[in-house]
PDB file of C-alpha atoms in Angstrom:
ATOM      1  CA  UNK A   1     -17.680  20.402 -20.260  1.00  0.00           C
ATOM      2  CA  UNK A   2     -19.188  23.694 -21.667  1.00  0.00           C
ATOM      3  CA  UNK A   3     -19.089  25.266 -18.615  1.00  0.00           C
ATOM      4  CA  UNK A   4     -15.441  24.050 -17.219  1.00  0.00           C
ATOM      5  CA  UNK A   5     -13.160  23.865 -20.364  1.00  0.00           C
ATOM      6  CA  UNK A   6     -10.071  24.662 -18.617  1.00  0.00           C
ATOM      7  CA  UNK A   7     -10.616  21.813 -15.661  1.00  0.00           C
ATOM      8  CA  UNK A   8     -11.622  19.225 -18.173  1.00  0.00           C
ATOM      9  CA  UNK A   9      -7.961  20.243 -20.089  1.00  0.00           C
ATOM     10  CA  UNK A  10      -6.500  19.770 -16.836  1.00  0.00           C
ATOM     11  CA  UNK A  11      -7.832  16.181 -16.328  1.00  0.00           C
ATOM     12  CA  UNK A  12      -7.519  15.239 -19.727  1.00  0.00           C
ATOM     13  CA  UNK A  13      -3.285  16.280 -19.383  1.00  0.00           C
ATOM     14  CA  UNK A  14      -3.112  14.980 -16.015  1.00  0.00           C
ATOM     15  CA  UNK A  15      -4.188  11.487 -17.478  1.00  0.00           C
ATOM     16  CA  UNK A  16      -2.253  11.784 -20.632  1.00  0.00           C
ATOM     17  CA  UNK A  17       0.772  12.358 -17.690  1.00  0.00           C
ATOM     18  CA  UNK A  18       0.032   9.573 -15.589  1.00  0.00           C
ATOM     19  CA  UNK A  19      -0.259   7.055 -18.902  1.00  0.00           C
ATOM     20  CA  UNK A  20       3.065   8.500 -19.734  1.00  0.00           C
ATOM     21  CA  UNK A  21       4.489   7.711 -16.242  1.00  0.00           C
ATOM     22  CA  UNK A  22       2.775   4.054 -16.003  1.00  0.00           C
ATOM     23  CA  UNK A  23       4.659   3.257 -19.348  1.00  0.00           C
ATOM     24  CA  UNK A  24       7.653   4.556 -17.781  1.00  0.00           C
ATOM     25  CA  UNK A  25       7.839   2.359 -15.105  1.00  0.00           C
ATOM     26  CA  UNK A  26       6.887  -0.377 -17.129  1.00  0.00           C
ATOM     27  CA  UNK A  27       9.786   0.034 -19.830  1.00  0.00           C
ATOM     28  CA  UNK A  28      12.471   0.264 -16.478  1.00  0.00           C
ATOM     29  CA  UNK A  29      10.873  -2.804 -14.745  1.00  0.00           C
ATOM     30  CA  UNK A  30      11.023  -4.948 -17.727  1.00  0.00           C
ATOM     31  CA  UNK A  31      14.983  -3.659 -19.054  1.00  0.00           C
ATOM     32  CA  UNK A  32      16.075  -4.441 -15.060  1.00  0.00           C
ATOM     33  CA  UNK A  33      14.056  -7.922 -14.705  1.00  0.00           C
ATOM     34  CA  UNK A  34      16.610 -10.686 -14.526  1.00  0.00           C
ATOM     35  CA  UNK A  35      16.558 -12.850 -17.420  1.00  0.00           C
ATOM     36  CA  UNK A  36      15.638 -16.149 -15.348  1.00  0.00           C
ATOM     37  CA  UNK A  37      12.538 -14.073 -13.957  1.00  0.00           C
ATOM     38  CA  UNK A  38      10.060 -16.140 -14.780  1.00  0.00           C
ATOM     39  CA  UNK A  39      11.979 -19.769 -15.047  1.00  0.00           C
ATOM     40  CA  UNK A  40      13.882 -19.429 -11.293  1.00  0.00           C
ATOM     41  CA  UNK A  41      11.155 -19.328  -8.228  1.00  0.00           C
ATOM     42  CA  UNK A  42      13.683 -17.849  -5.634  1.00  0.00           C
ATOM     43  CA  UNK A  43      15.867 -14.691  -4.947  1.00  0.00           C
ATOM     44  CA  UNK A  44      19.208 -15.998  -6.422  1.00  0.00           C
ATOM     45  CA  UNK A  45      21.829 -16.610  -3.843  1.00  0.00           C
ATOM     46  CA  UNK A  46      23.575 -14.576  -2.242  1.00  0.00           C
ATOM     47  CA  UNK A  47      20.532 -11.757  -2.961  1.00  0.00           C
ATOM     48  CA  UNK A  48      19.466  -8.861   0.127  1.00  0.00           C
ATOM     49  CA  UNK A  49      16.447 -11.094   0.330  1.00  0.00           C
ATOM     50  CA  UNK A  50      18.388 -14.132   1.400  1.00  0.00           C
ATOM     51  CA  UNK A  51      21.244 -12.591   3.437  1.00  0.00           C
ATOM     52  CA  UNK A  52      18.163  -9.922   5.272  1.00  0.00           C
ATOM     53  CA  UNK A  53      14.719 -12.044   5.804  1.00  0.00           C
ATOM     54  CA  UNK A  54      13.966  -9.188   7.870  1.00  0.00           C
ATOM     55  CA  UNK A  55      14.197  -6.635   5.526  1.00  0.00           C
ATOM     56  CA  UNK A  56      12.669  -8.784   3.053  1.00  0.00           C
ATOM     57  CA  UNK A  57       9.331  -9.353   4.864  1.00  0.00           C
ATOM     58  CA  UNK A  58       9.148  -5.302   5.878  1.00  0.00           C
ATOM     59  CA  UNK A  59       9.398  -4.317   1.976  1.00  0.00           C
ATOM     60  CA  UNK A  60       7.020  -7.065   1.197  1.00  0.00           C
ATOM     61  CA  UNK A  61       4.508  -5.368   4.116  1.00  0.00           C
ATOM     62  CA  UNK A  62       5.585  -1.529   2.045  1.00  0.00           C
ATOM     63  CA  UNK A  63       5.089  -2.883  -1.475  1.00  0.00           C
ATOM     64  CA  UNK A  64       1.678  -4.897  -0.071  1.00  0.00           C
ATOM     65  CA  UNK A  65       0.463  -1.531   1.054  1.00  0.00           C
ATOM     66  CA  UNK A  66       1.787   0.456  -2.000  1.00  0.00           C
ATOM     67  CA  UNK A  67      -0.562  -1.767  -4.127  1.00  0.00           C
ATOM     68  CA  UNK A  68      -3.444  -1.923  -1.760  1.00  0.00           C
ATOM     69  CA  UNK A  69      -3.788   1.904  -2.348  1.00  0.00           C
ATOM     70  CA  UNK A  70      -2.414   1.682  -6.546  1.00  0.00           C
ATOM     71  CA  UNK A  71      -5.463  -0.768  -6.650  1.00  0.00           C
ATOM     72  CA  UNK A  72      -8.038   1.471  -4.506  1.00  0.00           C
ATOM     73  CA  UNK A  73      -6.783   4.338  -6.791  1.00  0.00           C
ATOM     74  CA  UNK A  74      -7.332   2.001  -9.927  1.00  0.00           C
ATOM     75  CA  UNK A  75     -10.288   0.763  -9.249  1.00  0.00           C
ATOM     76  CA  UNK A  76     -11.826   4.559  -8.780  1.00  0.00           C
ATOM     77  CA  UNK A  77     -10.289   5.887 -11.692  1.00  0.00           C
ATOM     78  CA  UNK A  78     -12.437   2.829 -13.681  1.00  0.00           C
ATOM     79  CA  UNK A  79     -15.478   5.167 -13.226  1.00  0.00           C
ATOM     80  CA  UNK A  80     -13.316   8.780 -12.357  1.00  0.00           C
ATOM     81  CA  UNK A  81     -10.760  10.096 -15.086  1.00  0.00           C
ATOM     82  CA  UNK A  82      -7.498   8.515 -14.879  1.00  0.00           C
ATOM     83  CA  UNK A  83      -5.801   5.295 -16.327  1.00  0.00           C
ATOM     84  CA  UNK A  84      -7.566   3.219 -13.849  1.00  0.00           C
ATOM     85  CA  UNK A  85      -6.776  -0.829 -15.753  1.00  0.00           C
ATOM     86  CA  UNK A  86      -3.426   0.379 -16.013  1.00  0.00           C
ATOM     87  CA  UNK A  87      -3.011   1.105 -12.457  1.00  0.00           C
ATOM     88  CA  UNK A  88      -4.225  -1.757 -11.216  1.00  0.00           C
ATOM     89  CA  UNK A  89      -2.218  -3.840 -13.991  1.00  0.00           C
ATOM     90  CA  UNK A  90       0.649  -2.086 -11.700  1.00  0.00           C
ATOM     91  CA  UNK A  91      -0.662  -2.558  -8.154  1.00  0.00           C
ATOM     92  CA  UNK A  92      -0.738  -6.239  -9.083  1.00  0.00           C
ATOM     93  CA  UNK A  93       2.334  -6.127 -10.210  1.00  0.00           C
ATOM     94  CA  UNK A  94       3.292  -4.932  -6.180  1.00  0.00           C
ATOM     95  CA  UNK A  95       1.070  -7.513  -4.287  1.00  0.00           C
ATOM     96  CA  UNK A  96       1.649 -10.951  -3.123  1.00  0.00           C
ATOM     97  CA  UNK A  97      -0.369 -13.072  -3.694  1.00  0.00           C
ATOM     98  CA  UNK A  98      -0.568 -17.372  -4.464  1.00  0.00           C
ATOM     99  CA  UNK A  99      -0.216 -17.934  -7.907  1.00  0.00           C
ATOM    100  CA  UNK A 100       0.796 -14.681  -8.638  1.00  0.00           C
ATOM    101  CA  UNK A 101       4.084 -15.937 -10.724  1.00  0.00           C
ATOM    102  CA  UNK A 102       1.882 -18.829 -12.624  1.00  0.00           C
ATOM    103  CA  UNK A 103      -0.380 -15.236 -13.955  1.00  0.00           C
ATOM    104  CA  UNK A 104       2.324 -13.552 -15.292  1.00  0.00           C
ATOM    105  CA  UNK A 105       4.453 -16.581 -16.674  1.00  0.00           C
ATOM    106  CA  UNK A 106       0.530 -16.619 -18.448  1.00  0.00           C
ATOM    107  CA  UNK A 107       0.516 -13.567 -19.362  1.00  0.00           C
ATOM    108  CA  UNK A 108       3.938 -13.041 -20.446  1.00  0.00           C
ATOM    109  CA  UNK A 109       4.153 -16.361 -22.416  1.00  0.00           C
ATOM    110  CA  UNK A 110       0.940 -15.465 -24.568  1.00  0.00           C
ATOM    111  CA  UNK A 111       1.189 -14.622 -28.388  1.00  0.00           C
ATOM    112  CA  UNK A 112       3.708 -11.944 -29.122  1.00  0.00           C
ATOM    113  CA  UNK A 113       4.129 -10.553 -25.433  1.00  0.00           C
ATOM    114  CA  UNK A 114       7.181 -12.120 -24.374  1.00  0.00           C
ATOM    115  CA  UNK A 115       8.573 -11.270 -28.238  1.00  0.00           C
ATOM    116  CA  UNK A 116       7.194  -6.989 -27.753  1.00  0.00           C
ATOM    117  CA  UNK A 117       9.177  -7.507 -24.171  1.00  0.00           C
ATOM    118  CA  UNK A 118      12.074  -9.112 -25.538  1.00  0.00           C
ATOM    119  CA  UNK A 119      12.472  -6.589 -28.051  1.00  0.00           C
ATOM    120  CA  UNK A 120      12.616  -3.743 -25.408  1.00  0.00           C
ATOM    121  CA  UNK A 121      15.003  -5.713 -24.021  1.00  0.00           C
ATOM    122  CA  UNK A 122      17.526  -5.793 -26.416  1.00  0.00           C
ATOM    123  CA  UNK A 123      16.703  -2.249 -27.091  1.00  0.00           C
ATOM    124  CA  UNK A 124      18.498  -1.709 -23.708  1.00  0.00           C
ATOM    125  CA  UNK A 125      21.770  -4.202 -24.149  1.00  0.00           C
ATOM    126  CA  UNK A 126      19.973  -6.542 -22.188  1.00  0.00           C
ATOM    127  CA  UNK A 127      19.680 -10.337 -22.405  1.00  0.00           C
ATOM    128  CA  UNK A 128      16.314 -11.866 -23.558  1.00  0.00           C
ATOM    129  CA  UNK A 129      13.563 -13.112 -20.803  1.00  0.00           C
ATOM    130  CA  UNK A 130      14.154 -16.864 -20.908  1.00  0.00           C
ATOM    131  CA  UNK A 131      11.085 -19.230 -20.883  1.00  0.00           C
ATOM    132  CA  UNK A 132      11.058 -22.082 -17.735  1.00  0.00           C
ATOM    133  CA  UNK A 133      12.265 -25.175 -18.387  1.00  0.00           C
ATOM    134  CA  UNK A 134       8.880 -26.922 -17.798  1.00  0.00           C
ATOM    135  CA  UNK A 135       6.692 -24.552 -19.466  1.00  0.00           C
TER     136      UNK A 135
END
């Protein structure tokens, strides 16, 4: 560190920028979630992804491969400088995978998540996240 001050800087504000930009897309994925996220299990009608099954399975391929590589990148940055469990918190977030929705209805549902999320929510003019009927 002695010997590179101004490269250490550099990585230190580079991964003080990329925490800045994970939050980011966080706070605009959560205010634009629809509020039956988590307690509907299909595109609601009428949707691209049930008018264009097409189109549907190619952005599914893009956002697949997007998170391949956010979770290669994460997974580095665990031992390399960089937000690396935030990362791949978002490169899950891309992938598809079986019981993918059961995690985050797990996740979401636990302690004072869904209440922090909620909160941003209304923040924004937006209407709460709504629990599933059966869970």
């Amino acid at each position: 560190i002695r010997e590179h001050p101004e490269t250490w800087a550099g990585i230190a504000l580079a991964s003080i920028g990329l925490a800045v930009i994970h939050a980011g897309i966080l706070l605009v994925a959560v205010v634009r979630m629809r509020p039956d996220y988590f307690s509907d299990p299909g595109p609601p009608p009428g949707s691209l992804r049930s008018r264009f099954p097409l189109l549907t399975l190619a952005v599914k391929g893009l956002k697949t491969t997007i998170g391949l590589l956010l979770l290669v990148a994460g997974a580095g940055m665990l031992v390399l400088p960089g937000q690396g469990l935030a990362t791949i918190a978002i490169a899950i977030t891309f992938l598809e995978f079986p019981g993918k929705k059961r995690l985050l209805r797990a996740i979401i549902f636990r302690g004072g998540v869904l209440k922090r999320l909620n909160g941003i929510r209304a923040r924004a003019g937006r209407e709460p996240l709504r629990k599933p009927e059966n869970g």
